[in-house]
Amino acid sequence: MSGRLADINARIETVHKLEAVIKAMRGIAASRVQEASQHLQNVRTYAETIGNGISQVLARVQPSEGGQSGKGRAVIVFTAEQGFAGAFSDRVFDRLVNEIGPDTSLFVVGERGLAEADERGLAVTWSAPMVAQPDQALSLATRLTDTAFEGVASGAFSNLSVLYCEPASGQTNIRLEQLIPFDFARFPHERGAEVMLSLPPEQLLDGLVQEFVFAQLAQAALLSFAAENEARMRAMIAAQDNTAETLAQMVGTARQLRQDDITEEILELAVAALAEG
């Protein structure tokens, strides 16, 4: 009996250690969500500034309708880099299958996404790790923007979309946004005071479009990063609940075993006393 009690006590100690790890992971995930929100505000301010510039230039020049010779499509997919995030990447790929055609190039961000693509037999054209910190989002967005516009320039594809998750009231919303062809209709033509331009309007507009796409990708990276960590927080909360339940059961078992040991010792003493008498 005492051997079993020692085993239960050892398991209780192990579960306590696991509980501490779960709490730490939950705290780290919560901190990363807050950091992502702070960086996201800066990116949105930048996108708003670029959008205002596009509106001003559109008041002077009409966007070109040509220049995209590719027939294919590319989809940039943001997934999880690490585990313990539930079915985060699974849900992204469940949404992705509706967007994939025979001429679709798949750009995957996140190690878990690569594994998911392999399991589903999907070919990946380009891949990169997901950011580990929010301040890495701009660097990743720069790489994605350069790769995307190189693909358009080379004729590899003429249609580009981004698929990502965003946190929303304890849930995970999956969004699909078209980046190219660029939707100029979103920007009202501002015909206010004359603005001095240092570049030809056509060239300036092309540059602003690329910067706006960059901002969209940075925003998608930050939102996906926040959604992944919110999913990890939910997974850790569930794990913490399960751990607490398991711990309560084990503590109850240990108490019962201790009581049984005490009862056994009392009986042995009683028998010994009777034998002596």
PDB file of C-alpha atoms in Angstrom:
ATOM      1  CA  MET A   1       0.000   0.000   0.000  1.00  0.00           C
ATOM      2  CA  SER A   2       2.759   2.454   0.927  1.00  0.00           C
ATOM      3  CA  GLY A   3       4.489   1.761  -2.388  1.00  0.00           C
ATOM      4  CA  ARG A   4       1.374   2.780  -4.284  1.00  0.00           C
ATOM      5  CA  LEU A   5       1.032   5.915  -2.136  1.00  0.00           C
ATOM      6  CA  ALA A   6       4.616   6.908  -2.924  1.00  0.00           C
ATOM      7  CA  ASP A   7       3.881   6.470  -6.623  1.00  0.00           C
ATOM      8  CA  ILE A   8       0.767   8.649  -6.406  1.00  0.00           C
ATOM      9  CA  ASN A   9       2.683  11.357  -4.519  1.00  0.00           C
ATOM     10  CA  ALA A  10       5.384  11.339  -7.209  1.00  0.00           C
ATOM     11  CA  ARG A  11       2.738  11.718  -9.915  1.00  0.00           C
ATOM     12  CA  ILE A  12       1.110  14.586  -7.994  1.00  0.00           C
ATOM     13  CA  GLU A  13       4.448  16.391  -7.900  1.00  0.00           C
ATOM     14  CA  THR A  14       4.848  15.876 -11.660  1.00  0.00           C
ATOM     15  CA  VAL A  15       1.364  17.264 -12.333  1.00  0.00           C
ATOM     16  CA  HIS A  16       2.145  20.322 -10.194  1.00  0.00           C
ATOM     17  CA  LYS A  17       5.211  20.981 -12.347  1.00  0.00           C
ATOM     18  CA  LEU A  18       3.144  20.543 -15.508  1.00  0.00           C
ATOM     19  CA  GLU A  19       0.569  22.965 -14.133  1.00  0.00           C
ATOM     20  CA  ALA A  20       3.286  25.580 -13.614  1.00  0.00           C
ATOM     21  CA  VAL A  21       4.467  25.148 -17.220  1.00  0.00           C
ATOM     22  CA  ILE A  22       0.918  25.517 -18.530  1.00  0.00           C
ATOM     23  CA  LYS A  23       0.407  28.723 -16.528  1.00  0.00           C
ATOM     24  CA  ALA A  24       3.680  30.128 -17.859  1.00  0.00           C
ATOM     25  CA  MET A  25       2.744  29.324 -21.481  1.00  0.00           C
ATOM     26  CA  ARG A  26      -0.648  30.942 -20.978  1.00  0.00           C
ATOM     27  CA  GLY A  27       0.986  34.074 -19.576  1.00  0.00           C
ATOM     28  CA  ILE A  28       3.483  34.294 -22.448  1.00  0.00           C
ATOM     29  CA  ALA A  29       0.697  33.919 -25.009  1.00  0.00           C
ATOM     30  CA  ALA A  30      -1.336  36.681 -23.357  1.00  0.00           C
ATOM     31  CA  SER A  31       1.681  38.984 -23.341  1.00  0.00           C
ATOM     32  CA  ARG A  32       2.304  38.369 -27.037  1.00  0.00           C
ATOM     33  CA  VAL A  33      -1.303  39.194 -27.900  1.00  0.00           C
ATOM     34  CA  GLN A  34      -0.917  42.565 -26.184  1.00  0.00           C
ATOM     35  CA  GLU A  35       2.380  43.270 -27.961  1.00  0.00           C
ATOM     36  CA  ALA A  36       0.822  42.430 -31.331  1.00  0.00           C
ATOM     37  CA  SER A  37      -2.036  44.860 -30.669  1.00  0.00           C
ATOM     38  CA  GLN A  38       0.428  47.690 -30.021  1.00  0.00           C
ATOM     39  CA  HIS A  39       2.350  47.032 -33.248  1.00  0.00           C
ATOM     40  CA  LEU A  40      -0.894  46.634 -35.182  1.00  0.00           C
ATOM     41  CA  GLN A  41      -1.963  50.186 -34.400  1.00  0.00           C
ATOM     42  CA  ASN A  42       1.267  51.529 -35.904  1.00  0.00           C
ATOM     43  CA  VAL A  43       0.817  49.485 -39.075  1.00  0.00           C
ATOM     44  CA  ARG A  44      -2.786  50.652 -39.466  1.00  0.00           C
ATOM     45  CA  THR A  45      -1.714  54.269 -39.089  1.00  0.00           C
ATOM     46  CA  TYR A  46       0.903  53.737 -41.793  1.00  0.00           C
ATOM     47  CA  ALA A  47      -1.663  52.084 -44.093  1.00  0.00           C
ATOM     48  CA  GLU A  48      -4.027  55.023 -43.570  1.00  0.00           C
ATOM     49  CA  THR A  49      -1.278  57.464 -44.529  1.00  0.00           C
ATOM     50  CA  ILE A  50      -0.451  55.501 -47.689  1.00  0.00           C
ATOM     51  CA  GLY A  51      -4.149  55.276 -48.510  1.00  0.00           C
ATOM     52  CA  ASN A  52      -4.465  59.057 -48.315  1.00  0.00           C
ATOM     53  CA  GLY A  53      -1.508  59.376 -50.678  1.00  0.00           C
ATOM     54  CA  ILE A  54      -3.140  56.989 -53.143  1.00  0.00           C
ATOM     55  CA  SER A  55      -6.336  59.056 -53.063  1.00  0.00           C
ATOM     56  CA  GLN A  56      -4.423  62.243 -53.831  1.00  0.00           C
ATOM     57  CA  VAL A  57      -2.531  60.691 -56.744  1.00  0.00           C
ATOM     58  CA  LEU A  58      -5.713  59.155 -58.175  1.00  0.00           C
ATOM     59  CA  ALA A  59      -7.084  62.685 -58.479  1.00  0.00           C
ATOM     60  CA  ARG A  60      -4.358  63.284 -61.094  1.00  0.00           C
ATOM     61  CA  VAL A  61      -3.903  60.011 -62.916  1.00  0.00           C
ATOM     62  CA  GLN A  62      -5.944  56.953 -63.789  1.00  0.00           C
ATOM     63  CA  PRO A  63      -4.430  53.608 -62.785  1.00  0.00           C
ATOM     64  CA  SER A  64      -3.125  51.429 -65.579  1.00  0.00           C
ATOM     65  CA  GLU A  65      -5.318  48.496 -66.558  1.00  0.00           C
ATOM     66  CA  GLY A  66      -2.512  46.460 -68.094  1.00  0.00           C
ATOM     67  CA  GLY A  67       0.889  45.200 -67.093  1.00  0.00           C
ATOM     68  CA  GLN A  68      -0.213  41.885 -65.545  1.00  0.00           C
ATOM     69  CA  SER A  69       0.416  39.123 -68.026  1.00  0.00           C
ATOM     70  CA  GLY A  70       0.254  36.117 -65.701  1.00  0.00           C
ATOM     71  CA  LYS A  71      -2.747  33.820 -65.801  1.00  0.00           C
ATOM     72  CA  GLY A  72      -2.248  32.015 -62.508  1.00  0.00           C
ATOM     73  CA  ARG A  73      -3.134  32.790 -58.938  1.00  0.00           C
ATOM     74  CA  ALA A  74      -1.121  32.861 -55.717  1.00  0.00           C
ATOM     75  CA  VAL A  75      -2.388  32.619 -52.146  1.00  0.00           C
ATOM     76  CA  ILE A  76      -0.305  33.639 -49.136  1.00  0.00           C
ATOM     77  CA  VAL A  77      -1.368  31.562 -46.124  1.00  0.00           C
ATOM     78  CA  PHE A  78      -0.483  32.479 -42.545  1.00  0.00           C
ATOM     79  CA  THR A  79      -0.418  29.501 -40.161  1.00  0.00           C
ATOM     80  CA  ALA A  80       1.066  28.628 -36.768  1.00  0.00           C
ATOM     81  CA  GLU A  81       4.777  28.240 -36.210  1.00  0.00           C
ATOM     82  CA  GLN A  82       4.536  26.334 -32.921  1.00  0.00           C
ATOM     83  CA  GLY A  83       2.243  23.746 -31.391  1.00  0.00           C
ATOM     84  CA  PHE A  84      -0.188  23.870 -28.474  1.00  0.00           C
ATOM     85  CA  ALA A  85      -2.583  26.057 -30.483  1.00  0.00           C
ATOM     86  CA  GLY A  86      -5.383  23.551 -30.956  1.00  0.00           C
ATOM     87  CA  ALA A  87      -6.712  23.159 -34.489  1.00  0.00           C
ATOM     88  CA  PHE A  88      -5.555  26.634 -35.540  1.00  0.00           C
ATOM     89  CA  SER A  89      -3.738  25.601 -38.740  1.00  0.00           C
ATOM     90  CA  ASP A  90      -6.289  22.886 -39.546  1.00  0.00           C
ATOM     91  CA  ARG A  91      -9.077  25.461 -39.769  1.00  0.00           C
ATOM     92  CA  VAL A  92      -6.978  27.690 -42.013  1.00  0.00           C
ATOM     93  CA  PHE A  93      -6.393  24.862 -44.467  1.00  0.00           C
ATOM     94  CA  ASP A  94     -10.036  23.807 -44.327  1.00  0.00           C
ATOM     95  CA  ARG A  95     -10.812  27.302 -45.639  1.00  0.00           C
ATOM     96  CA  LEU A  96      -7.924  27.199 -48.105  1.00  0.00           C
ATOM     97  CA  VAL A  97      -9.128  24.143 -50.019  1.00  0.00           C
ATOM     98  CA  ASN A  98     -11.979  26.194 -51.458  1.00  0.00           C
ATOM     99  CA  GLU A  99      -9.488  28.656 -52.970  1.00  0.00           C
ATOM    100  CA  ILE A 100      -6.997  26.251 -54.573  1.00  0.00           C
ATOM    101  CA  GLY A 101      -7.099  25.504 -58.289  1.00  0.00           C
ATOM    102  CA  PRO A 102      -4.738  23.736 -60.687  1.00  0.00           C
ATOM    103  CA  ASP A 103      -2.897  27.003 -61.399  1.00  0.00           C
ATOM    104  CA  THR A 104      -2.611  28.199 -57.784  1.00  0.00           C
ATOM    105  CA  SER A 105       0.779  28.906 -56.240  1.00  0.00           C
ATOM    106  CA  LEU A 106       0.811  28.372 -52.499  1.00  0.00           C
ATOM    107  CA  PHE A 107       2.931  30.602 -50.257  1.00  0.00           C
ATOM    108  CA  VAL A 108       2.926  29.187 -46.727  1.00  0.00           C
ATOM    109  CA  VAL A 109       4.064  31.081 -43.636  1.00  0.00           C
ATOM    110  CA  GLY A 110       4.488  28.894 -40.541  1.00  0.00           C
ATOM    111  CA  GLU A 111       6.056  25.507 -39.861  1.00  0.00           C
ATOM    112  CA  ARG A 112       2.725  23.956 -38.890  1.00  0.00           C
ATOM    113  CA  GLY A 113       1.299  25.049 -42.217  1.00  0.00           C
ATOM    114  CA  LEU A 114       4.066  23.236 -44.081  1.00  0.00           C
ATOM    115  CA  ALA A 115       3.281  20.039 -42.187  1.00  0.00           C
ATOM    116  CA  GLU A 116      -0.434  20.486 -42.876  1.00  0.00           C
ATOM    117  CA  ALA A 117       0.187  21.044 -46.598  1.00  0.00           C
ATOM    118  CA  ASP A 118       2.292  17.894 -46.734  1.00  0.00           C
ATOM    119  CA  GLU A 119      -0.427  15.858 -45.017  1.00  0.00           C
ATOM    120  CA  ARG A 120      -2.994  17.103 -47.529  1.00  0.00           C
ATOM    121  CA  GLY A 121      -0.736  16.545 -50.527  1.00  0.00           C
ATOM    122  CA  LEU A 122      -0.545  20.239 -51.456  1.00  0.00           C
ATOM    123  CA  ALA A 123       2.498  21.586 -53.300  1.00  0.00           C
ATOM    124  CA  VAL A 124       4.116  24.624 -51.697  1.00  0.00           C
ATOM    125  CA  THR A 125       5.779  27.168 -53.997  1.00  0.00           C
ATOM    126  CA  TRP A 126       7.380  29.297 -51.293  1.00  0.00           C
ATOM    127  CA  SER A 127       7.571  29.149 -47.514  1.00  0.00           C
ATOM    128  CA  ALA A 128       8.920  31.069 -44.532  1.00  0.00           C
ATOM    129  CA  PRO A 129       8.813  30.738 -40.750  1.00  0.00           C
ATOM    130  CA  MET A 130       6.091  32.612 -38.905  1.00  0.00           C
ATOM    131  CA  VAL A 131       7.305  35.478 -36.738  1.00  0.00           C
ATOM    132  CA  ALA A 132       8.281  34.641 -33.154  1.00  0.00           C
ATOM    133  CA  GLN A 133       7.886  38.259 -31.990  1.00  0.00           C
ATOM    134  CA  PRO A 134       5.595  41.054 -33.239  1.00  0.00           C
ATOM    135  CA  ASP A 135       8.533  43.289 -34.158  1.00  0.00           C
ATOM    136  CA  GLN A 136       9.540  40.735 -36.807  1.00  0.00           C
ATOM    137  CA  ALA A 137       6.327  41.265 -38.794  1.00  0.00           C
ATOM    138  CA  LEU A 138       7.687  44.130 -40.903  1.00  0.00           C
ATOM    139  CA  SER A 139      10.681  42.102 -42.036  1.00  0.00           C
ATOM    140  CA  LEU A 140       8.431  39.193 -43.014  1.00  0.00           C
ATOM    141  CA  ALA A 141       6.037  41.532 -44.842  1.00  0.00           C
ATOM    142  CA  THR A 142       8.968  42.993 -46.788  1.00  0.00           C
ATOM    143  CA  ARG A 143      10.040  39.524 -47.952  1.00  0.00           C
ATOM    144  CA  LEU A 144       6.492  38.621 -48.926  1.00  0.00           C
ATOM    145  CA  THR A 145       5.947  41.891 -50.804  1.00  0.00           C
ATOM    146  CA  ASP A 146       9.174  41.549 -52.771  1.00  0.00           C
ATOM    147  CA  THR A 147       8.417  37.908 -53.641  1.00  0.00           C
ATOM    148  CA  ALA A 148       4.835  38.704 -54.638  1.00  0.00           C
ATOM    149  CA  PHE A 149       5.671  41.590 -56.964  1.00  0.00           C
ATOM    150  CA  GLU A 150       8.532  39.623 -58.499  1.00  0.00           C
ATOM    151  CA  GLY A 151       6.029  36.873 -59.293  1.00  0.00           C
ATOM    152  CA  VAL A 152       3.653  39.356 -60.901  1.00  0.00           C
ATOM    153  CA  ALA A 153       6.474  40.989 -62.896  1.00  0.00           C
ATOM    154  CA  SER A 154       7.689  37.616 -64.175  1.00  0.00           C
ATOM    155  CA  GLY A 155       4.210  36.549 -65.232  1.00  0.00           C
ATOM    156  CA  ALA A 156       4.020  33.672 -62.761  1.00  0.00           C
ATOM    157  CA  PHE A 157       0.610  34.911 -61.608  1.00  0.00           C
ATOM    158  CA  SER A 158      -1.604  37.987 -61.891  1.00  0.00           C
ATOM    159  CA  ASN A 159      -3.911  37.374 -58.950  1.00  0.00           C
ATOM    160  CA  LEU A 160      -2.687  37.423 -55.348  1.00  0.00           C
ATOM    161  CA  SER A 161      -4.682  36.875 -52.157  1.00  0.00           C
ATOM    162  CA  VAL A 162      -3.815  36.518 -48.494  1.00  0.00           C
ATOM    163  CA  LEU A 163      -5.522  34.105 -46.097  1.00  0.00           C
ATOM    164  CA  TYR A 164      -5.102  34.673 -42.380  1.00  0.00           C
ATOM    165  CA  CYS A 165      -6.810  34.512 -38.998  1.00  0.00           C
ATOM    166  CA  GLU A 166      -7.812  37.392 -36.805  1.00  0.00           C
ATOM    167  CA  PRO A 167      -8.810  37.230 -33.138  1.00  0.00           C
ATOM    168  CA  ALA A 168     -12.409  38.136 -32.390  1.00  0.00           C
ATOM    169  CA  SER A 169     -14.116  37.802 -28.999  1.00  0.00           C
ATOM    170  CA  GLY A 170     -12.528  34.517 -28.009  1.00  0.00           C
ATOM    171  CA  GLN A 171     -12.938  33.039 -31.493  1.00  0.00           C
ATOM    172  CA  THR A 172     -10.800  32.846 -34.603  1.00  0.00           C
ATOM    173  CA  ASN A 173     -12.140  34.454 -37.776  1.00  0.00           C
ATOM    174  CA  ILE A 174     -10.536  33.458 -41.062  1.00  0.00           C
ATOM    175  CA  ARG A 175     -10.270  36.208 -43.663  1.00  0.00           C
ATOM    176  CA  LEU A 176      -9.409  36.109 -47.353  1.00  0.00           C
ATOM    177  CA  GLU A 177      -8.345  39.394 -48.950  1.00  0.00           C
ATOM    178  CA  GLN A 178      -7.379  40.145 -52.536  1.00  0.00           C
ATOM    179  CA  LEU A 179      -4.144  42.089 -52.887  1.00  0.00           C
ATOM    180  CA  ILE A 180      -3.589  42.004 -56.659  1.00  0.00           C
ATOM    181  CA  PRO A 181      -5.267  43.168 -58.882  1.00  0.00           C
ATOM    182  CA  PHE A 182      -5.313  46.190 -56.629  1.00  0.00           C
ATOM    183  CA  ASP A 183      -8.761  47.572 -55.794  1.00  0.00           C
ATOM    184  CA  PHE A 184      -8.473  51.302 -56.447  1.00  0.00           C
ATOM    185  CA  ALA A 185     -12.211  51.771 -55.911  1.00  0.00           C
ATOM    186  CA  ARG A 186     -11.596  51.732 -52.136  1.00  0.00           C
ATOM    187  CA  PHE A 187      -9.854  55.105 -52.323  1.00  0.00           C
ATOM    188  CA  PRO A 188     -11.872  58.278 -52.993  1.00  0.00           C
ATOM    189  CA  HIS A 189     -10.198  60.734 -55.337  1.00  0.00           C
ATOM    190  CA  GLU A 190      -9.211  63.757 -53.277  1.00  0.00           C
ATOM    191  CA  ARG A 191      -9.362  66.947 -55.320  1.00  0.00           C
ATOM    192  CA  GLY A 192      -8.191  69.393 -52.705  1.00  0.00           C
ATOM    193  CA  ALA A 193      -5.181  71.658 -52.635  1.00  0.00           C
ATOM    194  CA  GLU A 194      -2.410  71.020 -55.141  1.00  0.00           C
ATOM    195  CA  VAL A 195       0.345  68.816 -53.795  1.00  0.00           C
ATOM    196  CA  MET A 196       3.899  68.990 -55.067  1.00  0.00           C
ATOM    197  CA  LEU A 197       5.064  65.644 -56.452  1.00  0.00           C
ATOM    198  CA  SER A 198       8.724  64.722 -56.802  1.00  0.00           C
ATOM    199  CA  LEU A 199       7.949  61.750 -59.080  1.00  0.00           C
ATOM    200  CA  PRO A 200       5.689  61.263 -62.106  1.00  0.00           C
ATOM    201  CA  PRO A 201       2.175  60.384 -60.846  1.00  0.00           C
ATOM    202  CA  GLU A 202       2.206  56.945 -62.518  1.00  0.00           C
ATOM    203  CA  GLN A 203       5.497  55.978 -60.897  1.00  0.00           C
ATOM    204  CA  LEU A 204       4.421  57.364 -57.543  1.00  0.00           C
ATOM    205  CA  LEU A 205       1.142  55.444 -57.686  1.00  0.00           C
ATOM    206  CA  ASP A 206       2.955  52.160 -58.384  1.00  0.00           C
ATOM    207  CA  GLY A 207       5.187  52.745 -55.382  1.00  0.00           C
ATOM    208  CA  LEU A 208       2.262  53.615 -53.121  1.00  0.00           C
ATOM    209  CA  VAL A 209       0.395  50.490 -54.198  1.00  0.00           C
ATOM    210  CA  GLN A 210       3.368  48.342 -53.284  1.00  0.00           C
ATOM    211  CA  GLU A 211       3.634  50.074 -49.902  1.00  0.00           C
ATOM    212  CA  PHE A 212      -0.074  49.542 -49.225  1.00  0.00           C
ATOM    213  CA  VAL A 213       0.225  45.829 -50.053  1.00  0.00           C
ATOM    214  CA  PHE A 214       3.201  45.708 -47.698  1.00  0.00           C
ATOM    215  CA  ALA A 215       1.045  47.246 -44.955  1.00  0.00           C
ATOM    216  CA  GLN A 216      -1.727  44.732 -45.624  1.00  0.00           C
ATOM    217  CA  LEU A 217       0.715  41.835 -45.297  1.00  0.00           C
ATOM    218  CA  ALA A 218       2.225  43.267 -42.111  1.00  0.00           C
ATOM    219  CA  GLN A 219      -1.252  43.618 -40.674  1.00  0.00           C
ATOM    220  CA  ALA A 220      -2.134  40.042 -41.692  1.00  0.00           C
ATOM    221  CA  ALA A 221       1.051  38.760 -40.026  1.00  0.00           C
ATOM    222  CA  LEU A 222       0.296  40.599 -36.778  1.00  0.00           C
ATOM    223  CA  LEU A 223      -3.341  39.532 -36.692  1.00  0.00           C
ATOM    224  CA  SER A 224      -2.408  35.922 -37.392  1.00  0.00           C
ATOM    225  CA  PHE A 225       0.271  36.080 -34.693  1.00  0.00           C
ATOM    226  CA  ALA A 226      -2.280  37.418 -32.208  1.00  0.00           C
ATOM    227  CA  ALA A 227      -4.902  34.838 -33.251  1.00  0.00           C
ATOM    228  CA  GLU A 228      -2.388  31.993 -32.899  1.00  0.00           C
ATOM    229  CA  ASN A 229      -1.504  33.094 -29.383  1.00  0.00           C
ATOM    230  CA  GLU A 230      -5.155  33.537 -28.450  1.00  0.00           C
ATOM    231  CA  ALA A 231      -5.762  29.985 -29.674  1.00  0.00           C
ATOM    232  CA  ARG A 232      -2.810  28.879 -27.530  1.00  0.00           C
ATOM    233  CA  MET A 233      -4.306  30.697 -24.534  1.00  0.00           C
ATOM    234  CA  ARG A 234      -7.592  28.822 -25.012  1.00  0.00           C
ATOM    235  CA  ALA A 235      -5.730  25.524 -25.339  1.00  0.00           C
ATOM    236  CA  MET A 236      -3.782  26.264 -22.150  1.00  0.00           C
ATOM    237  CA  ILE A 237      -6.984  27.172 -20.277  1.00  0.00           C
ATOM    238  CA  ALA A 238      -8.483  23.821 -21.314  1.00  0.00           C
ATOM    239  CA  ALA A 239      -5.269  22.033 -20.327  1.00  0.00           C
ATOM    240  CA  GLN A 240      -5.251  23.842 -16.987  1.00  0.00           C
ATOM    241  CA  ASP A 241      -8.830  22.750 -16.309  1.00  0.00           C
ATOM    242  CA  ASN A 242      -7.974  19.146 -17.180  1.00  0.00           C
ATOM    243  CA  THR A 243      -4.859  19.289 -15.009  1.00  0.00           C
ATOM    244  CA  ALA A 244      -6.824  20.661 -12.052  1.00  0.00           C
ATOM    245  CA  GLU A 245      -9.388  17.875 -12.411  1.00  0.00           C
ATOM    246  CA  THR A 246      -6.679  15.217 -12.640  1.00  0.00           C
ATOM    247  CA  LEU A 247      -4.857  16.690  -9.678  1.00  0.00           C
ATOM    248  CA  ALA A 248      -8.025  16.703  -7.563  1.00  0.00           C
ATOM    249  CA  GLN A 249      -8.620  13.033  -8.365  1.00  0.00           C
ATOM    250  CA  MET A 250      -5.035  12.090  -7.525  1.00  0.00           C
ATOM    251  CA  VAL A 251      -5.059  14.048  -4.259  1.00  0.00           C
ATOM    252  CA  GLY A 252      -8.298  12.269  -3.303  1.00  0.00           C
ATOM    253  CA  THR A 253      -6.710   8.917  -4.111  1.00  0.00           C
ATOM    254  CA  ALA A 254      -3.622   9.795  -2.045  1.00  0.00           C
ATOM    255  CA  ARG A 255      -5.781  10.743   0.946  1.00  0.00           C
ATOM    256  CA  GLN A 256      -7.678   7.466   0.696  1.00  0.00           C
ATOM    257  CA  LEU A 257      -4.430   5.517   0.500  1.00  0.00           C
ATOM    258  CA  ARG A 258      -3.057   7.337   3.535  1.00  0.00           C
ATOM    259  CA  GLN A 259      -6.254   6.556   5.435  1.00  0.00           C
ATOM    260  CA  ASP A 260      -5.978   2.917   4.415  1.00  0.00           C
ATOM    261  CA  ASP A 261      -2.369   2.851   5.623  1.00  0.00           C
ATOM    262  CA  ILE A 262      -3.386   4.325   8.982  1.00  0.00           C
ATOM    263  CA  THR A 263      -6.240   1.841   9.324  1.00  0.00           C
ATOM    264  CA  GLU A 264      -3.908  -1.034   8.492  1.00  0.00           C
ATOM    265  CA  GLU A 265      -1.372   0.102  11.095  1.00  0.00           C
ATOM    266  CA  ILE A 266      -4.074   0.398  13.768  1.00  0.00           C
ATOM    267  CA  LEU A 267      -5.293  -3.115  13.007  1.00  0.00           C
ATOM    268  CA  GLU A 268      -1.761  -4.479  13.197  1.00  0.00           C
ATOM    269  CA  LEU A 269      -1.217  -2.820  16.593  1.00  0.00           C
ATOM    270  CA  ALA A 270      -4.543  -4.147  17.847  1.00  0.00           C
ATOM    271  CA  VAL A 271      -3.737  -7.684  16.728  1.00  0.00           C
ATOM    272  CA  ALA A 272      -0.293  -7.469  18.328  1.00  0.00           C
ATOM    273  CA  ALA A 273      -1.809  -6.252  21.609  1.00  0.00           C
ATOM    274  CA  LEU A 274      -4.336  -9.067  21.651  1.00  0.00           C
ATOM    275  CA  ALA A 275      -1.602 -11.600  20.959  1.00  0.00           C
ATOM    276  CA  GLU A 276       0.469 -10.294  23.889  1.00  0.00           C
ATOM    277  CA  GLY A 277      -2.517 -10.409  26.185  1.00  0.00           C
TER     278      GLY A 277
END
